CSV table of C-alpha atoms and ligand atoms in Angstrom, one decimal:
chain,number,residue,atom,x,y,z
R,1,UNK,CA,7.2,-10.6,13.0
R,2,UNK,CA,6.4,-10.4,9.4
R,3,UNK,CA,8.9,-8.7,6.7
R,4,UNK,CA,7.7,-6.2,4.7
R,5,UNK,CA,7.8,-6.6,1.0
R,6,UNK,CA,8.9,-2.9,0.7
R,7,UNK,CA,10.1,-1.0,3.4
R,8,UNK,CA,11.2,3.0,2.4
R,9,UNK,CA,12.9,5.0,5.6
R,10,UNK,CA,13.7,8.8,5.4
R,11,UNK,CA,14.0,8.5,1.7
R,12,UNK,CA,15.8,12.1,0.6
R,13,UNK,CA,15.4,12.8,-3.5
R,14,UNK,CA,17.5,15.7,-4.7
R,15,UNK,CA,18.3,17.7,-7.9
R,16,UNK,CA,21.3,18.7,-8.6
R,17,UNK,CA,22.5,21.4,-10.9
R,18,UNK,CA,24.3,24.8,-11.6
R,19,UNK,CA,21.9,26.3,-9.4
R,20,UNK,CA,23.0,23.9,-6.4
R,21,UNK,CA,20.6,21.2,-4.6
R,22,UNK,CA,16.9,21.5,-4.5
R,23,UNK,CA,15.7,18.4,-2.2
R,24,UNK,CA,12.1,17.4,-3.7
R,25,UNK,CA,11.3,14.1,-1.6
R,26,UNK,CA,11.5,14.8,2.7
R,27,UNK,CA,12.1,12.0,5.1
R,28,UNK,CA,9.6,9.6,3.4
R,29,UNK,CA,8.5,6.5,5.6
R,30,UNK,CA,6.2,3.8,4.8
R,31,UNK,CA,6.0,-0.1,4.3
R,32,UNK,CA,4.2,-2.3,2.2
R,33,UNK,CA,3.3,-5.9,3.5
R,34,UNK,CA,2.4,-9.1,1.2
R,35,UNK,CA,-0.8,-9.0,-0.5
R,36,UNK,CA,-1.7,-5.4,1.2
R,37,UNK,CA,-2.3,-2.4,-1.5
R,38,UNK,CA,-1.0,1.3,-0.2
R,39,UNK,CA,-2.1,3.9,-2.1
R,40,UNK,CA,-0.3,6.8,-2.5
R,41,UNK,CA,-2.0,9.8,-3.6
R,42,UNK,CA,-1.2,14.1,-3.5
R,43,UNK,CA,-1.1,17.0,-5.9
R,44,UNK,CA,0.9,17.0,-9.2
R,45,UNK,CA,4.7,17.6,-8.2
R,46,UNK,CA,3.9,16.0,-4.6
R,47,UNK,CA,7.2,13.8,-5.3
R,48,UNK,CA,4.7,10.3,-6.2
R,49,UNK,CA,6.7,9.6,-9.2
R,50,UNK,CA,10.2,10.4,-8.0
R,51,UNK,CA,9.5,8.0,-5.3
R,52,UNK,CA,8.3,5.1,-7.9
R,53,UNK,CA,11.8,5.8,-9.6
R,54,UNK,CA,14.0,5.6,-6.6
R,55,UNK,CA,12.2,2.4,-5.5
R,56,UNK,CA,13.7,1.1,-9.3
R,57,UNK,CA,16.7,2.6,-9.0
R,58,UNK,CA,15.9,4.6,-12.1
R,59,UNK,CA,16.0,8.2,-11.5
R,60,UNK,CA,18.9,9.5,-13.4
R,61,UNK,CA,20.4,12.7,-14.6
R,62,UNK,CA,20.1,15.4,-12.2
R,63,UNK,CA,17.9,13.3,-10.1
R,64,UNK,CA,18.8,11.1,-6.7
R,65,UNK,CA,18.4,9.5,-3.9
R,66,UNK,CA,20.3,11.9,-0.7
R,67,UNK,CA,19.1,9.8,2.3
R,68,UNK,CA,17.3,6.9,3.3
R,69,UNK,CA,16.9,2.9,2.9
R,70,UNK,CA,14.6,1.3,0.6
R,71,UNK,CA,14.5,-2.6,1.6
R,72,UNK,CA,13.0,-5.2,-0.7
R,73,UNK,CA,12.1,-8.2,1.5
R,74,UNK,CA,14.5,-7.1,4.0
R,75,UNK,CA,17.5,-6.3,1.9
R,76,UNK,CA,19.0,-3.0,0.7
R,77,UNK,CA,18.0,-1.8,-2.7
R,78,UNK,CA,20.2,1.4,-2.8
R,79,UNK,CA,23.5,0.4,-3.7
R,80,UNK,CA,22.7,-2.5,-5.9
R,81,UNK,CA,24.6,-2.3,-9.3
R,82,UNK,CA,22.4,-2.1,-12.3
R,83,UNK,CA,23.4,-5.4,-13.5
R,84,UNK,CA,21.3,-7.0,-10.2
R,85,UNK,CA,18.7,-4.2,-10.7
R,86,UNK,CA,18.2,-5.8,-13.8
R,87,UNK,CA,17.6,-8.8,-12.1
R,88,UNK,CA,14.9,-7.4,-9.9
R,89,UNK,CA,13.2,-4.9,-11.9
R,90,UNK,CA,10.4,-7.2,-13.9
R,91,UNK,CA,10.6,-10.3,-12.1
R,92,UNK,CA,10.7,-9.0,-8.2
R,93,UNK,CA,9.5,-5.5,-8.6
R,94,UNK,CA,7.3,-4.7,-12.1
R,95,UNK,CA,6.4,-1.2,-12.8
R,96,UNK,CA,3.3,0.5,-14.6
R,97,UNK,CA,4.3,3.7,-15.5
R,98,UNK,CA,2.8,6.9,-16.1
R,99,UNK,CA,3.2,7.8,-19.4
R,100,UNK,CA,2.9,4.2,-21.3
R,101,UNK,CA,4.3,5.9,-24.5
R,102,UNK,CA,8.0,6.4,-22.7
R,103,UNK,CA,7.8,2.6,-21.9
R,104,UNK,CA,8.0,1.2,-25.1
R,105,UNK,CA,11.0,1.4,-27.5
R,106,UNK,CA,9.4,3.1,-30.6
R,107,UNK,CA,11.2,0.9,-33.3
R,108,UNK,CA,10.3,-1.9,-31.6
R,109,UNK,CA,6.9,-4.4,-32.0
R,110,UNK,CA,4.5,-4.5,-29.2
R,111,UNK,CA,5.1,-8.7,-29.5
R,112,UNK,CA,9.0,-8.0,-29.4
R,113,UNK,CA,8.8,-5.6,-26.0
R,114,UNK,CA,6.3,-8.1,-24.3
R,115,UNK,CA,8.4,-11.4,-25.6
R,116,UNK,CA,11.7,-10.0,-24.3
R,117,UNK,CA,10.2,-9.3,-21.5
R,118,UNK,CA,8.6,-13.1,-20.5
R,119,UNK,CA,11.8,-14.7,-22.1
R,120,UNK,CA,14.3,-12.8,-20.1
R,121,UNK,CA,12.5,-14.2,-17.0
R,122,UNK,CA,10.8,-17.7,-17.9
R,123,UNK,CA,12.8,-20.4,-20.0
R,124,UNK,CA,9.7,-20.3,-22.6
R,125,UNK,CA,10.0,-21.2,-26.5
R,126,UNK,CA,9.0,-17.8,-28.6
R,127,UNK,CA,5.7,-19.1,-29.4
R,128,UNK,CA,5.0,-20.5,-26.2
R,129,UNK,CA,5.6,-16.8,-24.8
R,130,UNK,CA,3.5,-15.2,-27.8
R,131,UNK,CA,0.5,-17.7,-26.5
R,132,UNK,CA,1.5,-16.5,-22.5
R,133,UNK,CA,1.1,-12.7,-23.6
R,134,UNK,CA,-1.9,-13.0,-26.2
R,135,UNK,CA,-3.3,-14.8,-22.7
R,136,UNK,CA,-2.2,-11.0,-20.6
R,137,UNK,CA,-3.2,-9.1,-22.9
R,138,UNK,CA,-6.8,-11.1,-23.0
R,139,UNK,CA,-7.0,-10.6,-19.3
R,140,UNK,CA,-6.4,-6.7,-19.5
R,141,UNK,CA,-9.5,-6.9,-22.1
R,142,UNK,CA,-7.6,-6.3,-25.5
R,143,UNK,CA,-9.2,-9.5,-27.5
R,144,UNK,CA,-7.0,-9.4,-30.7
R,145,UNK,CA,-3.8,-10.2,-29.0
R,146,UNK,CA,-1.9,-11.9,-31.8
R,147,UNK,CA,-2.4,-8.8,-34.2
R,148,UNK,CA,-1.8,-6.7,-31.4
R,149,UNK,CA,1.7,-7.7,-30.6
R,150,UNK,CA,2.5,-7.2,-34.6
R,151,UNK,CA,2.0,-3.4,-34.1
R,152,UNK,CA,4.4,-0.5,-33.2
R,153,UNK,CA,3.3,1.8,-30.1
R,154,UNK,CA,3.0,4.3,-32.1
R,155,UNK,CA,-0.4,2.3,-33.7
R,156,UNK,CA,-2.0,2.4,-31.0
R,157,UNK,CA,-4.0,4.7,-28.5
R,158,UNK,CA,-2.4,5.5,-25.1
R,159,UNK,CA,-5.4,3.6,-23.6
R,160,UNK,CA,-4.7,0.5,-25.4
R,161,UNK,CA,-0.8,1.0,-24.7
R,162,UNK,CA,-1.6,1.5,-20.6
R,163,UNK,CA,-3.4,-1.8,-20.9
R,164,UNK,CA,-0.4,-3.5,-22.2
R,165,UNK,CA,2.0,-2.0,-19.9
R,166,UNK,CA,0.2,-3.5,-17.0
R,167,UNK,CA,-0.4,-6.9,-19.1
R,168,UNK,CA,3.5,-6.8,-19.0
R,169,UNK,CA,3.8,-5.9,-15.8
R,170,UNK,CA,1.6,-8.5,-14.1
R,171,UNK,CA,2.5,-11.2,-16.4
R,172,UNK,CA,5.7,-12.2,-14.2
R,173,UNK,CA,3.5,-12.3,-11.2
R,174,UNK,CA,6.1,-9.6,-9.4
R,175,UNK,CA,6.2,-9.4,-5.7
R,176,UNK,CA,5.4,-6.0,-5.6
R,177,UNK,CA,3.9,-4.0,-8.8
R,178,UNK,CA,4.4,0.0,-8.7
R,179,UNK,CA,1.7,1.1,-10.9
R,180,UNK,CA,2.3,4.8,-11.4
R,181,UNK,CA,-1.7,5.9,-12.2
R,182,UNK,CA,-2.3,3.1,-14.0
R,183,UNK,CA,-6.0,3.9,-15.5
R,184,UNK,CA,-5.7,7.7,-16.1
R,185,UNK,CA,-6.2,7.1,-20.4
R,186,UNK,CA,-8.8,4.5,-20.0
R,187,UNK,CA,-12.4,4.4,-20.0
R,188,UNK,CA,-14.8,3.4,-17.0
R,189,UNK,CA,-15.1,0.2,-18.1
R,190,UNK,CA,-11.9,-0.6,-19.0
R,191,UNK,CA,-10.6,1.0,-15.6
R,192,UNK,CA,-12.6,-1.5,-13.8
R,193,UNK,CA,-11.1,-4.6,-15.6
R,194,UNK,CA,-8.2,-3.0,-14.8
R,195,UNK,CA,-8.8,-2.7,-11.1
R,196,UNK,CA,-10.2,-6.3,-10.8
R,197,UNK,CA,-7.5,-7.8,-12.7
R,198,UNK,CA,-5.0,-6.4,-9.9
R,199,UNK,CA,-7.4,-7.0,-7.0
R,200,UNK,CA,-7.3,-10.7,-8.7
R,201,UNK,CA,-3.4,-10.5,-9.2
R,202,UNK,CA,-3.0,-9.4,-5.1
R,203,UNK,CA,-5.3,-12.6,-4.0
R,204,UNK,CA,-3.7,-15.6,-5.9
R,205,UNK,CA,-0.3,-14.6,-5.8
R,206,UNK,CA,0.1,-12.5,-2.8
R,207,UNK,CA,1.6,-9.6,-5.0
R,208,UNK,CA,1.9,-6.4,-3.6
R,209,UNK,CA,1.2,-3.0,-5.3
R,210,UNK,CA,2.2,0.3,-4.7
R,211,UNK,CA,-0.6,2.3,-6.3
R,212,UNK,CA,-0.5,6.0,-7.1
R,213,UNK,CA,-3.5,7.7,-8.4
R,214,UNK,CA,-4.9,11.3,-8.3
R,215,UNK,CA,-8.4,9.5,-8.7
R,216,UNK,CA,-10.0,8.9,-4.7
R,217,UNK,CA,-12.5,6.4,-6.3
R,218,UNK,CA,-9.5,3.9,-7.9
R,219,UNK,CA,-7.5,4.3,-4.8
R,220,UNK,CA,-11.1,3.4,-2.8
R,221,UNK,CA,-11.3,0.6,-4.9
R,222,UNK,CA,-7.8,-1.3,-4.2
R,223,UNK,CA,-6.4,0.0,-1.1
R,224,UNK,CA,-5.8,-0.9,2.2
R,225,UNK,CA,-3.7,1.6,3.1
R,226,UNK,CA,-3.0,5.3,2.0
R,227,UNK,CA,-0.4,7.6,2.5
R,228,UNK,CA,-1.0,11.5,1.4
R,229,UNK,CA,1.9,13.5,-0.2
R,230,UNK,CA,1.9,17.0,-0.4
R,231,UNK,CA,5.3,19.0,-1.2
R,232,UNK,CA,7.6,16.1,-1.0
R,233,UNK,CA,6.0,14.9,2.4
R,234,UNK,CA,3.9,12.3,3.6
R,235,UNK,CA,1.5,14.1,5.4
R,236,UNK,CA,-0.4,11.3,6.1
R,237,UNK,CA,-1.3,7.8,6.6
R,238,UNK,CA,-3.8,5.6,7.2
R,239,UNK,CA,-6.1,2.9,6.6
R,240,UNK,CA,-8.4,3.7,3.3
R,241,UNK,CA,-11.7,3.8,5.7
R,242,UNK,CA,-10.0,6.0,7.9
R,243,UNK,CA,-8.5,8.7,5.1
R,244,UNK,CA,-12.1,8.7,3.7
R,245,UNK,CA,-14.4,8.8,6.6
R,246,UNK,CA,-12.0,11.0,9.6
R,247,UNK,CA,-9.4,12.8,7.3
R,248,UNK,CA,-7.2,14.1,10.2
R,249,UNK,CA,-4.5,16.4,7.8
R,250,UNK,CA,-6.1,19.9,6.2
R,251,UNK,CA,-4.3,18.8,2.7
R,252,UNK,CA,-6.5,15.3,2.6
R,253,UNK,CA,-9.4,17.2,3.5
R,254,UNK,CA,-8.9,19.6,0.8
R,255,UNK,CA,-8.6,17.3,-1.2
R,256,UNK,CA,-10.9,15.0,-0.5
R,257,UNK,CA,-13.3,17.9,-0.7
R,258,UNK,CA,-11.6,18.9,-4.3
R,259,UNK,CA,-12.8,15.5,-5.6
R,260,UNK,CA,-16.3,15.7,-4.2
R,261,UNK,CA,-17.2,19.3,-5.4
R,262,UNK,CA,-15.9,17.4,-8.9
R,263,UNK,CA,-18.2,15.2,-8.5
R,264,UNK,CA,-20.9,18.2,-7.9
R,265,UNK,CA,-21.6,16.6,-3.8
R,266,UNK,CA,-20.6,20.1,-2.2
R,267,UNK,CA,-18.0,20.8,0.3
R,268,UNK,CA,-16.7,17.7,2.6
R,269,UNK,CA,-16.8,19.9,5.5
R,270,UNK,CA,-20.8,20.1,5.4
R,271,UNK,CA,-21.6,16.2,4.7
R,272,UNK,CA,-24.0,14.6,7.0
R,273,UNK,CA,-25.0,11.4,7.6
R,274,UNK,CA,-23.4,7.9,6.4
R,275,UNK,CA,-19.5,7.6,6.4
R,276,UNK,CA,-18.0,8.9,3.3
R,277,UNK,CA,-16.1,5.6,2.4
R,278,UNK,CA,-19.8,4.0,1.6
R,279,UNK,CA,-19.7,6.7,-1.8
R,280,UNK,CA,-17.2,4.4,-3.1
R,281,UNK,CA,-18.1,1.0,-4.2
R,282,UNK,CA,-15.2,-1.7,-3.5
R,283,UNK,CA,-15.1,-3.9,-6.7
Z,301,ATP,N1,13.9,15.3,-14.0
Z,301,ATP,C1,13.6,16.2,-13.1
Z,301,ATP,N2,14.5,17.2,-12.8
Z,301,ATP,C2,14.2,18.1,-11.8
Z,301,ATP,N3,13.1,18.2,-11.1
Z,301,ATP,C3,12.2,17.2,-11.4
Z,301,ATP,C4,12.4,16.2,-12.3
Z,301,ATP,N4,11.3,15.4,-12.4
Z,301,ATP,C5,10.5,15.8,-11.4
Z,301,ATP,N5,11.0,16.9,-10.8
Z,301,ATP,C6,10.3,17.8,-9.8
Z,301,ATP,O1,10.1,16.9,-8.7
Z,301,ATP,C7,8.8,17.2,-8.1
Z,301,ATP,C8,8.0,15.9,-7.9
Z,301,ATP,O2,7.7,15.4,-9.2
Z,301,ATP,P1,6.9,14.1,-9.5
Z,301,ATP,O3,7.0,13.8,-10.9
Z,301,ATP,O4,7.4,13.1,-8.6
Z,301,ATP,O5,5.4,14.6,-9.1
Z,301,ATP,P2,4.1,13.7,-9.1
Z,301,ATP,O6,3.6,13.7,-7.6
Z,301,ATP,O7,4.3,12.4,-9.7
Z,301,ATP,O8,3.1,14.6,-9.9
Z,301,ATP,P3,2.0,14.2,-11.0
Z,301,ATP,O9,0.8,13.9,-10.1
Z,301,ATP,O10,1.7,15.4,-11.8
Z,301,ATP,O11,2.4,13.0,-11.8
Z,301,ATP,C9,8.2,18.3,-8.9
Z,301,ATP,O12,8.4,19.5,-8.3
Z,301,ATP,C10,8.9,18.2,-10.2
Z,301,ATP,O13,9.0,19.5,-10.8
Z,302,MG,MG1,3.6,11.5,-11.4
């Protein structure tokens, strides 16, 4: 039988604090297999994030992880010490986050974030790994690489800085990229690149993403699977042409029928005809 890339098992997520222990992520199962795309979508404060973070090993503070196993190709990721986290994080398991303006150090280049990050993993020469990102940052549709990697975040917009988060994060070719709603600041367009760059990414290399988006169109787009969490929970899962055309849980049919009364086509409940996967167009 085939290993999962990523296998998370009653994962618990606590805070801890004066007040005592509030758990905010509930017995959370789901696996992720080579190549395959699970999408992960639910309301704002459903948990997504904290469960990106505890996949890292990053959640800190008053944050952590109560219960559970995550397994990384079949072996334990709680537990590991942050020196092999290190190890991991980047080349095994890249991550895209949500806000692209807490990813970058602010006294620090865009060239000198993205050339750390190549050098710490491939035994490249500096200009051979300026040439490696200016080629990343081509592919994520930012043409003026080289003056690009002179800047400081702070010179540029959080579109442009989104787009070179995920130019870092593929560039290692990770097993598994988490990419924490990866095309919320961008345009159409540019979310579309985006999307075929990592559709791209999952058929030559076999990478494996773990894709969380509010958006049902981006998660139509890329995935083959879909879990839905509300309140901490997975409430469900399923493949994406089932989620979209026989939602079976009242919170994905809410909102699944949020997104199409957005998108002024009325209440899911009263659609007839034609499944509902066939409104969104697979790139
Ligand atoms: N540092 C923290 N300390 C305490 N509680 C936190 C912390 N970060 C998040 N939470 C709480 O954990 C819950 C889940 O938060 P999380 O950020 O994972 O939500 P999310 O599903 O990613 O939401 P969004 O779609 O808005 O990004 C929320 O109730 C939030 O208030
Ligand atoms: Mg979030």
């Amino acid at each position: 039988m085939n290993t999962p890339i990523l296998r998370v098992e009653g994962l618990e997520i606590s805070c801890t604090n004066k007040q005592g222990t509030e758990p905010l992520v509930h017995q959370l199962s789901f696996d992720i297999m080579g190549g395959q795309v699970f999408g992960l979508v639910g309301g704002s404060g459903s948990g997504k994030t904290l469960t990106c973070m505890s996949i890292l090993n990053i959640l800190g503070g008053t944050l952590a992880v109560t219960g559970g196993s995550i397994e990384l190709c079949g072996g334990q990721l709680l537990g590991k010490s942050p020196m092999e986290m290190r190890c991991i994080r980047g080349k095994e398991i890249a991550f895209a986050m949500q806000n692209p303006m807490s990813a970058f150090n602010p006294v620090m280049t865009i060239g000198a974030h993205f050339v750390e990050t190549i050098r710490t993993h491939i035994p490249l020469s500096k200009r051979e790994a300026i040439k490696y990102a200016v080629d990343y940052l081509n592919q994520v549709g930012l043409a003026n690489g080289e003056m690009l990697l002179r800047k400081y975040p702070f010179q540029l917009s959080s579109g442009m800085l989104q787009r070179v988060m995920i130019a870092m994060a593929v560039c290692l070719k990770p097993r598994l990229l988490i990419a924490d709603e990866p095309t919320t600041a961008l345009d159409t367009g540019c979310q579309l690149d985006i999307l075929k760059l990592l559709d791209r990414m999952r058929n030559q290399y076999g990478m494996s993403i773990l894709l969380v988006s509010h958006d049902f169109g981006v998660i139509a787009q890329l995935a083959d699977e879909v879990g839905v969490m509300c309140e901490g929970r997975l409430v469900e899962r399923a493949s994406v042409h089932h989620i979209f055309d026989s939602p079976e849980h009242e919170y994905t049919r809410a909102l699944l029928g949020a997104r199409r009364q957005l998108a002024g086509k009325g209440d899911i409940h009263h659609v007839e005809g034609g499944t509902r996967s066939d409104e969104y167009v697979r790139v």
